[in-house]
């Protein structure tokens, strides 16, 4: 019995270490626009992801998969809970890698957050660096 529990414990540790390394190796980023860009409406945003994670629609339960969430003019949500779904937290549960937005003129902050099948951020979270863009009038 003790040997079985030890083996299970070691397996869980290996899974945790593997997931932690995958999160550290993943890179979530904007292909376009770039940080500091001045853009016109409509704004086309292209998402990028590299590393061990791949894009899959919401509801697909498979290791190292997720889908994009675009944060607009907001801070990161609670990373232990499902990502909110509102004007500041856009969900791309169909596996989309781009969006066309109408944003008000002025400065905006954009950030990407990868969510799992249930819209919960991975552990460790896969997050882009925030970028700022200016929408011209």
mmCIF file of N, CA and C in Angstrom:
data_model
loop_
_atom_site.group_PDB
_atom_site.id
_atom_site.type_symbol
_atom_site.label_atom_id
_atom_site.label_comp_id
_atom_site.label_asym_id
_atom_site.label_seq_id
_atom_site.Cartn_x
_atom_site.Cartn_y
_atom_site.Cartn_z
ATOM 1 N N UNK A 1 0.827 -1.199 0.000
ATOM 2 C CA UNK A 1 0.000 0.000 0.000
ATOM 3 C C UNK A 1 0.869 1.260 0.000
ATOM 4 N N UNK A 2 1.892 1.248 0.862
ATOM 5 C CA UNK A 2 2.778 2.400 0.961
ATOM 6 C C UNK A 2 3.522 2.631 -0.356
ATOM 7 N N UNK A 3 3.895 1.551 -1.024
ATOM 8 C CA UNK A 3 4.591 1.675 -2.301
ATOM 9 C C UNK A 3 3.662 2.292 -3.345
ATOM 10 N N UNK A 4 2.398 1.894 -3.374
ATOM 11 C CA UNK A 4 1.438 2.464 -4.320
ATOM 12 C C UNK A 4 1.241 3.958 -4.071
ATOM 13 N N UNK A 5 1.108 4.343 -2.794
ATOM 14 C CA UNK A 5 0.940 5.759 -2.467
ATOM 15 C C UNK A 5 2.174 6.564 -2.845
ATOM 16 N N UNK A 6 3.352 6.008 -2.624
ATOM 17 C CA UNK A 6 4.592 6.689 -2.993
ATOM 18 C C UNK A 6 4.666 6.881 -4.500
ATOM 19 N N UNK A 7 4.281 5.847 -5.258
ATOM 20 C CA UNK A 7 4.303 5.946 -6.714
ATOM 21 C C UNK A 7 3.320 7.002 -7.204
ATOM 22 N N UNK A 8 2.147 7.051 -6.631
ATOM 23 C CA UNK A 8 1.147 8.059 -7.006
ATOM 24 C C UNK A 8 1.656 9.450 -6.682
ATOM 25 N N UNK A 9 2.261 9.612 -5.509
ATOM 26 C CA UNK A 9 2.807 10.902 -5.106
ATOM 27 C C UNK A 9 3.887 11.361 -6.079
ATOM 28 N N UNK A 10 4.798 10.460 -6.461
ATOM 29 C CA UNK A 10 5.860 10.808 -7.407
ATOM 30 C C UNK A 10 5.285 11.171 -8.771
ATOM 31 N N UNK A 11 4.254 10.467 -9.198
ATOM 32 C CA UNK A 11 3.609 10.780 -10.470
ATOM 33 C C UNK A 11 2.985 12.172 -10.431
ATOM 34 N N UNK A 12 2.312 12.498 -9.333
ATOM 35 C CA UNK A 12 1.704 13.830 -9.198
ATOM 36 C C UNK A 12 2.759 14.926 -9.209
ATOM 37 N N UNK A 13 3.877 14.683 -8.569
ATOM 38 C CA UNK A 13 4.962 15.667 -8.575
ATOM 39 C C UNK A 13 5.477 15.874 -9.996
ATOM 40 N N UNK A 14 5.642 14.793 -10.760
ATOM 41 C CA UNK A 14 6.112 14.907 -12.135
ATOM 42 C C UNK A 14 5.124 15.686 -12.997
ATOM 43 N N UNK A 15 3.831 15.438 -12.824
ATOM 44 C CA UNK A 15 2.807 16.168 -13.583
ATOM 45 C C UNK A 15 2.859 17.647 -13.233
ATOM 46 N N UNK A 16 2.971 17.967 -11.941
ATOM 47 C CA UNK A 16 3.037 19.368 -11.517
ATOM 48 C C UNK A 16 4.265 20.059 -12.099
ATOM 49 N N UNK A 17 5.426 19.393 -12.043
ATOM 50 C CA UNK A 17 6.653 19.979 -12.576
ATOM 51 C C UNK A 17 6.528 20.172 -14.084
ATOM 52 N N UNK A 18 5.962 19.193 -14.774
ATOM 53 C CA UNK A 18 5.779 19.292 -16.223
ATOM 54 C C UNK A 18 4.883 20.468 -16.577
ATOM 55 N N UNK A 19 3.759 20.628 -15.878
ATOM 56 C CA UNK A 19 2.841 21.743 -16.146
ATOM 57 C C UNK A 19 3.506 23.073 -15.827
ATOM 58 N N UNK A 20 4.270 23.146 -14.749
ATOM 59 C CA UNK A 20 4.953 24.383 -14.384
ATOM 60 C C UNK A 20 5.952 24.781 -15.459
ATOM 61 N N UNK A 21 6.714 23.809 -15.947
ATOM 62 C CA UNK A 21 7.696 24.106 -17.000
ATOM 63 C C UNK A 21 7.000 24.539 -18.278
ATOM 64 N N UNK A 22 5.875 23.905 -18.598
ATOM 65 C CA UNK A 22 5.143 24.261 -19.818
ATOM 66 C C UNK A 22 4.680 25.708 -19.748
ATOM 67 N N UNK A 23 4.165 26.134 -18.599
ATOM 68 C CA UNK A 23 3.721 27.507 -18.441
ATOM 69 C C UNK A 23 4.855 28.496 -18.571
ATOM 70 N N UNK A 24 6.022 28.119 -18.058
ATOM 71 C CA UNK A 24 7.183 28.996 -18.150
ATOM 72 C C UNK A 24 7.705 29.077 -19.585
ATOM 73 N N UNK A 25 7.526 28.006 -20.367
ATOM 74 C CA UNK A 25 8.031 27.966 -21.736
ATOM 75 C C UNK A 25 7.052 28.580 -22.732
ATOM 76 N N UNK A 26 5.805 28.733 -22.327
ATOM 77 C CA UNK A 26 4.794 29.276 -23.234
ATOM 78 C C UNK A 26 4.981 30.783 -23.384
ATOM 79 N N UNK A 27 4.630 31.272 -24.569
ATOM 80 C CA UNK A 27 4.718 32.700 -24.830
ATOM 81 C C UNK A 27 3.434 33.145 -25.517
ATOM 82 N N UNK A 28 2.734 34.072 -24.905
ATOM 83 C CA UNK A 28 1.500 34.638 -25.433
ATOM 84 C C UNK A 28 1.808 36.088 -25.787
ATOM 85 N N UNK A 29 1.424 36.517 -26.999
ATOM 86 C CA UNK A 29 1.845 37.841 -27.457
ATOM 87 C C UNK A 29 0.908 38.359 -28.544
ATOM 88 N N UNK A 30 1.079 39.638 -28.874
ATOM 89 C CA UNK A 30 0.335 40.278 -29.951
ATOM 90 C C UNK A 30 1.197 40.274 -31.213
ATOM 91 N N UNK A 31 0.637 39.786 -32.302
ATOM 92 C CA UNK A 31 1.308 39.900 -33.593
ATOM 93 C C UNK A 31 1.096 41.305 -34.144
ATOM 94 N N UNK A 32 -0.111 41.838 -33.892
ATOM 95 C CA UNK A 32 -0.465 43.175 -34.354
ATOM 96 C C UNK A 32 -1.703 43.616 -33.585
ATOM 97 N N UNK A 33 -1.794 44.868 -33.203
ATOM 98 C CA UNK A 33 -0.816 45.943 -33.359
ATOM 99 C C UNK A 33 0.338 45.770 -32.376
ATOM 100 N N UNK A 34 1.374 46.542 -32.586
ATOM 101 C CA UNK A 34 2.526 46.503 -31.693
ATOM 102 C C UNK A 34 2.352 47.543 -30.591
ATOM 103 N N UNK A 35 3.105 47.374 -29.532
ATOM 104 C CA UNK A 35 3.061 48.311 -28.415
ATOM 105 C C UNK A 35 3.404 49.713 -28.908
ATOM 106 N N UNK A 36 2.567 50.688 -28.544
ATOM 107 C CA UNK A 36 2.801 52.077 -28.917
ATOM 108 C C UNK A 36 2.212 52.481 -30.262
ATOM 109 N N UNK A 37 1.551 51.557 -30.941
ATOM 110 C CA UNK A 37 1.009 51.853 -32.271
ATOM 111 C C UNK A 37 -0.136 52.859 -32.209
ATOM 112 N N UNK A 38 -0.226 53.676 -33.249
ATOM 113 C CA UNK A 38 -1.380 54.549 -33.467
ATOM 114 C C UNK A 38 -2.186 53.897 -34.577
ATOM 115 N N UNK A 39 -3.460 53.630 -34.304
ATOM 116 C CA UNK A 39 -4.296 52.871 -35.241
ATOM 117 C C UNK A 39 -5.619 53.584 -35.487
ATOM 118 N N UNK A 40 -6.296 53.183 -36.550
ATOM 119 C CA UNK A 40 -7.626 53.691 -36.873
ATOM 120 C C UNK A 40 -8.654 52.590 -36.629
ATOM 121 N N UNK A 41 -9.888 52.989 -36.388
ATOM 122 C CA UNK A 41 -10.988 52.033 -36.308
ATOM 123 C C UNK A 41 -11.376 51.594 -37.703
ATOM 124 N N UNK A 42 -11.791 50.368 -37.874
ATOM 125 C CA UNK A 42 -11.768 49.306 -36.887
ATOM 126 C C UNK A 42 -10.343 48.810 -36.655
ATOM 127 N N UNK A 43 -10.077 48.325 -35.435
ATOM 128 C CA UNK A 43 -8.753 47.853 -35.042
ATOM 129 C C UNK A 43 -8.732 46.331 -35.172
ATOM 130 N N UNK A 44 -7.829 45.833 -36.009
ATOM 131 C CA UNK A 44 -7.674 44.385 -36.139
ATOM 132 C C UNK A 44 -6.532 43.943 -35.230
ATOM 133 N N UNK A 45 -6.824 42.988 -34.365
ATOM 134 C CA UNK A 45 -5.848 42.494 -33.400
ATOM 135 C C UNK A 45 -5.578 41.025 -33.719
ATOM 136 N N UNK A 46 -4.300 40.677 -33.873
ATOM 137 C CA UNK A 46 -3.875 39.300 -34.126
ATOM 138 C C UNK A 46 -3.133 38.784 -32.900
ATOM 139 N N UNK A 47 -3.506 37.583 -32.443
ATOM 140 C CA UNK A 47 -2.926 36.966 -31.249
ATOM 141 C C UNK A 47 -1.884 35.932 -31.650
ATOM 142 N N UNK A 48 -0.838 35.793 -30.841
ATOM 143 C CA UNK A 48 0.183 34.776 -31.071
ATOM 144 C C UNK A 48 0.410 33.932 -29.833
ATOM 145 N N UNK A 49 0.785 32.676 -30.044
ATOM 146 C CA UNK A 49 1.073 31.740 -28.956
ATOM 147 C C UNK A 49 2.161 30.792 -29.417
ATOM 148 N N UNK A 50 3.190 30.616 -28.602
ATOM 149 C CA UNK A 50 4.225 29.633 -28.909
ATOM 150 C C UNK A 50 4.555 28.857 -27.647
ATOM 151 N N UNK A 51 5.223 27.760 -27.835
ATOM 152 C CA UNK A 51 5.562 26.896 -26.707
ATOM 153 C C UNK A 51 4.728 25.637 -26.738
ATOM 154 N N UNK A 52 4.627 24.970 -25.618
ATOM 155 C CA UNK A 52 3.937 23.676 -25.624
ATOM 156 C C UNK A 52 2.414 23.778 -25.732
ATOM 157 N N UNK A 53 1.848 24.948 -25.475
ATOM 158 C CA UNK A 53 0.393 25.090 -25.538
ATOM 159 C C UNK A 53 -0.070 25.289 -26.972
ATOM 160 N N UNK A 54 -1.261 24.773 -27.279
ATOM 161 C CA UNK A 54 -1.897 24.990 -28.574
ATOM 162 C C UNK A 54 -3.318 25.482 -28.330
ATOM 163 N N UNK A 55 -3.864 26.149 -29.325
ATOM 164 C CA UNK A 55 -5.217 26.694 -29.217
ATOM 165 C C UNK A 55 -6.239 25.588 -29.451
ATOM 166 N N UNK A 56 -7.240 25.541 -28.590
ATOM 167 C CA UNK A 56 -8.369 24.619 -28.729
ATOM 168 C C UNK A 56 -9.616 25.349 -28.257
ATOM 169 N N UNK A 57 -10.762 25.040 -28.842
ATOM 170 C CA UNK A 57 -12.003 25.701 -28.414
ATOM 171 C C UNK A 57 -12.328 25.414 -26.950
ATOM 172 N N UNK A 58 -13.091 26.299 -26.347
ATOM 173 C CA UNK A 58 -13.570 26.072 -24.978
ATOM 174 C C UNK A 58 -14.312 24.742 -24.959
ATOM 175 N N UNK A 59 -14.192 24.031 -23.860
ATOM 176 C CA UNK A 59 -14.862 22.745 -23.717
ATOM 177 C C UNK A 59 -13.984 21.566 -24.070
ATOM 178 N N UNK A 60 -12.865 21.801 -24.774
ATOM 179 C CA UNK A 60 -11.949 20.718 -25.118
ATOM 180 C C UNK A 60 -11.031 20.488 -23.918
ATOM 181 N N UNK A 61 -11.136 19.306 -23.338
ATOM 182 C CA UNK A 61 -10.344 18.969 -22.157
ATOM 183 C C UNK A 61 -9.139 18.159 -22.612
ATOM 184 N N UNK A 62 -8.021 18.835 -22.779
ATOM 185 C CA UNK A 62 -6.795 18.195 -23.228
ATOM 186 C C UNK A 62 -5.625 18.986 -22.674
ATOM 187 N N UNK A 63 -4.613 18.278 -22.201
ATOM 188 C CA UNK A 63 -3.449 18.924 -21.605
ATOM 189 C C UNK A 63 -2.777 19.881 -22.587
ATOM 190 N N UNK A 64 -2.314 21.009 -22.084
ATOM 191 C CA UNK A 64 -1.584 22.028 -22.840
ATOM 192 C C UNK A 64 -2.408 22.636 -23.975
ATOM 193 N N UNK A 65 -3.707 22.786 -23.747
ATOM 194 C CA UNK A 65 -4.554 23.499 -24.693
ATOM 195 C C UNK A 65 -5.242 24.645 -23.968
ATOM 196 N N UNK A 66 -5.696 25.609 -24.731
ATOM 197 C CA UNK A 66 -6.428 26.732 -24.161
ATOM 198 C C UNK A 66 -6.912 27.630 -25.284
ATOM 199 N N UNK A 67 -7.567 28.694 -24.896
ATOM 200 C CA UNK A 67 -8.051 29.668 -25.880
ATOM 201 C C UNK A 67 -7.809 31.070 -25.343
ATOM 202 N N UNK A 68 -7.787 32.020 -26.274
ATOM 203 C CA UNK A 68 -7.441 33.398 -25.947
ATOM 204 C C UNK A 68 -8.566 34.137 -25.223
ATOM 205 N N UNK A 69 -8.152 35.048 -24.360
ATOM 206 C CA UNK A 69 -9.033 36.035 -23.731
ATOM 207 C C UNK A 69 -8.313 37.372 -23.868
ATOM 208 N N UNK A 70 -9.006 38.358 -24.382
ATOM 209 C CA UNK A 70 -8.432 39.684 -24.581
ATOM 210 C C UNK A 70 -8.938 40.606 -23.491
ATOM 211 N N UNK A 71 -8.004 41.169 -22.743
ATOM 212 C CA UNK A 71 -8.336 42.115 -21.676
ATOM 213 C C UNK A 71 -8.144 43.519 -22.236
ATOM 214 N N UNK A 72 -9.183 44.324 -22.145
ATOM 215 C CA UNK A 72 -9.156 45.677 -22.694
ATOM 216 C C UNK A 72 -9.353 46.676 -21.558
ATOM 217 N N UNK A 73 -8.341 47.517 -21.337
ATOM 218 C CA UNK A 73 -8.426 48.583 -20.326
ATOM 219 C C UNK A 73 -8.839 48.055 -18.958
ATOM 220 N N UNK A 74 -8.221 46.948 -18.544
ATOM 221 C CA UNK A 74 -8.536 46.372 -17.237
ATOM 222 C C UNK A 74 -7.319 45.641 -16.688
ATOM 223 N N UNK A 75 -7.343 45.396 -15.403
ATOM 224 C CA UNK A 75 -6.280 44.632 -14.741
ATOM 225 C C UNK A 75 -6.551 43.145 -14.920
ATOM 226 N N UNK A 76 -5.555 42.326 -14.584
ATOM 227 C CA UNK A 76 -5.760 40.881 -14.618
ATOM 228 C C UNK A 76 -6.857 40.498 -13.632
ATOM 229 N N UNK A 77 -7.721 39.559 -14.020
ATOM 230 C CA UNK A 77 -8.754 39.099 -13.085
ATOM 231 C C UNK A 77 -8.142 38.138 -12.069
ATOM 232 N N UNK A 78 -8.943 37.698 -11.125
ATOM 233 C CA UNK A 78 -8.519 36.681 -10.164
ATOM 234 C C UNK A 78 -8.150 35.430 -10.959
ATOM 235 N N UNK A 79 -6.900 35.003 -10.876
ATOM 236 C CA UNK A 79 -6.408 33.905 -11.695
ATOM 237 C C UNK A 79 -6.852 32.530 -11.208
ATOM 238 N N UNK A 80 -7.562 32.470 -10.089
ATOM 239 C CA UNK A 80 -8.081 31.202 -9.574
ATOM 240 C C UNK A 80 -9.525 30.966 -9.996
ATOM 241 N N UNK A 81 -10.132 31.958 -10.640
ATOM 242 C CA UNK A 81 -11.544 31.879 -11.024
ATOM 243 C C UNK A 81 -11.698 31.959 -12.537
ATOM 244 N N UNK A 82 -12.863 31.549 -13.063
ATOM 245 C CA UNK A 82 -13.099 31.739 -14.501
ATOM 246 C C UNK A 82 -12.966 33.217 -14.878
ATOM 247 N N UNK A 83 -12.442 33.463 -16.055
ATOM 248 C CA UNK A 83 -12.241 34.827 -16.543
ATOM 249 C C UNK A 83 -13.617 35.436 -16.826
ATOM 250 N N UNK A 84 -13.877 36.644 -16.328
ATOM 251 C CA UNK A 84 -15.182 37.273 -16.595
ATOM 252 C C UNK A 84 -15.433 37.397 -18.098
ATOM 253 N N UNK A 85 -16.692 37.535 -18.466
ATOM 254 C CA UNK A 85 -17.065 37.711 -19.867
ATOM 255 C C UNK A 85 -17.868 39.001 -19.976
ATOM 256 N N UNK A 86 -17.170 40.078 -20.357
ATOM 257 C CA UNK A 86 -17.820 41.380 -20.492
ATOM 258 C C UNK A 86 -17.037 42.209 -21.509
ATOM 259 N N UNK A 87 -17.348 43.480 -21.614
ATOM 260 C CA UNK A 87 -16.697 44.345 -22.602
ATOM 261 C C UNK A 87 -15.192 44.470 -22.389
ATOM 262 N N UNK A 88 -14.726 44.277 -21.151
ATOM 263 C CA UNK A 88 -13.304 44.393 -20.851
ATOM 264 C C UNK A 88 -12.579 43.055 -20.889
ATOM 265 N N UNK A 89 -13.330 41.966 -20.928
ATOM 266 C CA UNK A 89 -12.771 40.610 -20.944
ATOM 267 C C UNK A 89 -13.442 39.857 -22.090
ATOM 268 N N UNK A 90 -12.815 39.859 -23.248
ATOM 269 C CA UNK A 90 -13.409 39.239 -24.438
ATOM 270 C C UNK A 90 -12.941 37.789 -24.560
ATOM 271 N N UNK A 91 -13.889 36.905 -24.752
ATOM 272 C CA UNK A 91 -13.609 35.466 -24.858
ATOM 273 C C UNK A 91 -13.554 35.044 -26.322
ATOM 274 N N UNK A 92 -12.609 34.169 -26.624
ATOM 275 C CA UNK A 92 -12.466 33.614 -27.965
ATOM 276 C C UNK A 92 -12.482 32.091 -27.866
ATOM 277 N N UNK A 93 -13.590 31.600 -27.303
ATOM 278 C CA UNK A 93 -13.768 30.180 -27.033
ATOM 279 C C UNK A 93 -13.901 29.316 -28.262
ATOM 280 N N UNK A 94 -14.023 29.917 -29.431
ATOM 281 C CA UNK A 94 -14.066 29.141 -30.659
ATOM 282 C C UNK A 94 -12.673 28.830 -31.196
ATOM 283 N N UNK A 95 -11.666 29.309 -30.486
ATOM 284 C CA UNK A 95 -10.289 29.101 -30.929
ATOM 285 C C UNK A 95 -9.795 30.190 -31.866
ATOM 286 N N UNK A 96 -10.506 31.321 -31.928
ATOM 287 C CA UNK A 96 -10.106 32.422 -32.813
ATOM 288 C C UNK A 96 -8.743 32.986 -32.406
ATOM 289 N N UNK A 97 -8.022 33.471 -33.409
ATOM 290 C CA UNK A 97 -6.702 34.060 -33.164
ATOM 291 C C UNK A 97 -6.629 35.508 -33.643
ATOM 292 N N UNK A 98 -7.798 36.101 -33.916
ATOM 293 C CA UNK A 98 -7.842 37.516 -34.302
ATOM 294 C C UNK A 98 -9.234 38.059 -34.031
ATOM 295 N N UNK A 99 -9.309 39.387 -33.962
ATOM 296 C CA UNK A 99 -10.594 40.052 -33.755
ATOM 297 C C UNK A 99 -10.531 41.446 -34.368
ATOM 298 N N UNK A 100 -11.672 41.935 -34.811
ATOM 299 C CA UNK A 100 -11.795 43.305 -35.292
ATOM 300 C C UNK A 100 -12.633 44.051 -34.260
ATOM 301 N N UNK A 101 -12.052 45.131 -33.703
ATOM 302 C CA UNK A 101 -12.689 45.887 -32.624
ATOM 303 C C UNK A 101 -12.995 47.318 -33.045
ATOM 304 N N UNK A 102 -14.030 47.864 -32.471
ATOM 305 C CA UNK A 102 -14.293 49.305 -32.532
ATOM 306 C C UNK A 102 -13.987 49.841 -31.135
ATOM 307 N N UNK A 103 -12.957 50.656 -31.035
ATOM 308 C CA UNK A 103 -12.567 51.233 -29.753
ATOM 309 C C UNK A 103 -12.735 52.741 -29.801
ATOM 310 N N UNK A 104 -13.028 53.327 -28.666
ATOM 311 C CA UNK A 104 -13.156 54.784 -28.610
ATOM 312 C C UNK A 104 -11.795 55.424 -28.888
ATOM 313 N N UNK A 105 -11.800 56.628 -29.457
ATOM 314 C CA UNK A 105 -10.528 57.322 -29.684
ATOM 315 C C UNK A 105 -9.785 57.516 -28.365
ATOM 316 N N UNK A 106 -8.473 57.430 -28.432
ATOM 317 C CA UNK A 106 -7.645 57.611 -27.251
ATOM 318 C C UNK A 106 -6.777 56.397 -26.981
ATOM 319 N N UNK A 107 -6.154 56.401 -25.804
ATOM 320 C CA UNK A 107 -5.226 55.336 -25.434
ATOM 321 C C UNK A 107 -5.961 54.154 -24.827
ATOM 322 N N UNK A 108 -5.511 52.954 -25.180
ATOM 323 C CA UNK A 108 -6.091 51.719 -24.648
ATOM 324 C C UNK A 108 -4.975 50.742 -24.307
ATOM 325 N N UNK A 109 -5.210 49.972 -23.250
ATOM 326 C CA UNK A 109 -4.282 48.896 -22.884
ATOM 327 C C UNK A 109 -4.917 47.568 -23.260
ATOM 328 N N UNK A 110 -4.122 46.712 -23.912
ATOM 329 C CA UNK A 110 -4.566 45.374 -24.287
ATOM 330 C C UNK A 110 -3.631 44.345 -23.668
ATOM 331 N N UNK A 111 -4.196 43.218 -23.257
ATOM 332 C CA UNK A 111 -3.393 42.129 -22.717
ATOM 333 C C UNK A 111 -4.108 40.818 -23.026
ATOM 334 N N UNK A 112 -3.341 39.762 -23.259
ATOM 335 C CA UNK A 112 -3.897 38.441 -23.523
ATOM 336 C C UNK A 112 -3.701 37.526 -22.329
ATOM 337 N N UNK A 113 -4.681 36.648 -22.110
ATOM 338 C CA UNK A 113 -4.634 35.661 -21.036
ATOM 339 C C UNK A 113 -5.187 34.370 -21.604
ATOM 340 N N UNK A 114 -4.433 33.288 -21.482
ATOM 341 C CA UNK A 114 -4.889 31.996 -21.985
ATOM 342 C C UNK A 114 -5.752 31.325 -20.925
ATOM 343 N N UNK A 115 -6.912 30.836 -21.349
ATOM 344 C CA UNK A 115 -7.808 30.134 -20.436
ATOM 345 C C UNK A 115 -7.969 28.691 -20.858
ATOM 346 N N UNK A 116 -8.277 27.827 -19.893
ATOM 347 C CA UNK A 116 -8.471 26.412 -20.198
ATOM 348 C C UNK A 116 -9.884 26.150 -20.721
ATOM 349 N N UNK A 117 -10.276 24.900 -20.770
ATOM 350 C CA UNK A 117 -11.580 24.515 -21.312
ATOM 351 C C UNK A 117 -12.746 25.183 -20.599
ATOM 352 N N UNK A 118 -12.538 25.579 -19.341
ATOM 353 C CA UNK A 118 -13.595 26.194 -18.531
ATOM 354 C C UNK A 118 -13.347 27.688 -18.303
ATOM 355 N N UNK A 119 -12.471 28.303 -19.106
ATOM 356 C CA UNK A 119 -12.146 29.736 -19.016
ATOM 357 C C UNK A 119 -11.372 30.096 -17.757
ATOM 358 N N UNK A 120 -10.693 29.120 -17.171
ATOM 359 C CA UNK A 120 -9.869 29.371 -15.984
ATOM 360 C C UNK A 120 -8.415 29.456 -16.437
ATOM 361 N N UNK A 121 -7.672 30.475 -15.979
ATOM 362 C CA UNK A 121 -6.262 30.568 -16.354
ATOM 363 C C UNK A 121 -5.479 29.327 -15.915
ATOM 364 N N UNK A 122 -4.463 28.985 -16.681
ATOM 365 C CA UNK A 122 -3.607 27.844 -16.360
ATOM 366 C C UNK A 122 -2.751 28.153 -15.138
ATOM 367 N N UNK A 123 -2.162 27.106 -14.573
ATOM 368 C CA UNK A 123 -1.229 27.255 -13.456
ATOM 369 C C UNK A 123 0.099 26.670 -13.888
ATOM 370 N N UNK A 124 1.134 27.459 -14.054
ATOM 371 C CA UNK A 124 1.152 28.912 -13.923
ATOM 372 C C UNK A 124 0.417 29.570 -15.091
ATOM 373 N N UNK A 125 -0.050 30.797 -14.894
ATOM 374 C CA UNK A 125 -0.813 31.465 -15.944
ATOM 375 C C UNK A 125 0.053 31.796 -17.166
ATOM 376 N N UNK A 126 -0.597 31.756 -18.328
ATOM 377 C CA UNK A 126 0.057 32.123 -19.585
ATOM 378 C C UNK A 126 -0.529 33.486 -19.964
ATOM 379 N N UNK A 127 0.301 34.529 -19.834
ATOM 380 C CA UNK A 127 -0.149 35.915 -19.953
ATOM 381 C C UNK A 127 0.808 36.677 -20.857
ATOM 382 N N UNK A 128 0.266 37.535 -21.713
ATOM 383 C CA UNK A 128 1.127 38.391 -22.532
ATOM 384 C C UNK A 128 1.557 39.609 -21.722
ATOM 385 N N UNK A 129 2.563 40.287 -22.231
ATOM 386 C CA UNK A 129 2.879 41.607 -21.698
ATOM 387 C C UNK A 129 1.775 42.538 -22.173
ATOM 388 N N UNK A 130 1.358 43.480 -21.349
ATOM 389 C CA UNK A 130 0.345 44.436 -21.826
ATOM 390 C C UNK A 130 0.955 45.363 -22.868
ATOM 391 N N UNK A 131 0.120 45.779 -23.824
ATOM 392 C CA UNK A 131 0.554 46.778 -24.796
ATOM 393 C C UNK A 131 -0.404 47.963 -24.710
ATOM 394 N N UNK A 132 0.096 49.115 -25.138
ATOM 395 C CA UNK A 132 -0.749 50.311 -25.225
ATOM 396 C C UNK A 132 -0.816 50.712 -26.679
ATOM 397 N N UNK A 133 -2.036 51.055 -27.094
ATOM 398 C CA UNK A 133 -2.247 51.562 -28.449
ATOM 399 C C UNK A 133 -3.044 52.840 -28.345
ATOM 400 N N UNK A 134 -2.939 53.669 -29.369
ATOM 401 C CA UNK A 134 -3.743 54.894 -29.438
ATOM 402 C C UNK A 134 -4.617 54.813 -30.666
ATOM 403 N N UNK A 135 -5.929 54.946 -30.446
ATOM 404 C CA UNK A 135 -6.883 54.951 -31.556
ATOM 405 C C UNK A 135 -7.089 56.397 -31.961
ATOM 406 N N UNK A 136 -6.811 56.667 -33.221
ATOM 407 C CA UNK A 136 -6.975 58.027 -33.735
ATOM 408 C C UNK A 136 -8.447 58.340 -33.950
ATOM 409 N N UNK A 137 -8.769 59.637 -33.925
ATOM 410 C CA UNK A 137 -10.168 60.065 -34.176
ATOM 411 C C UNK A 137 -10.475 60.036 -35.646
#
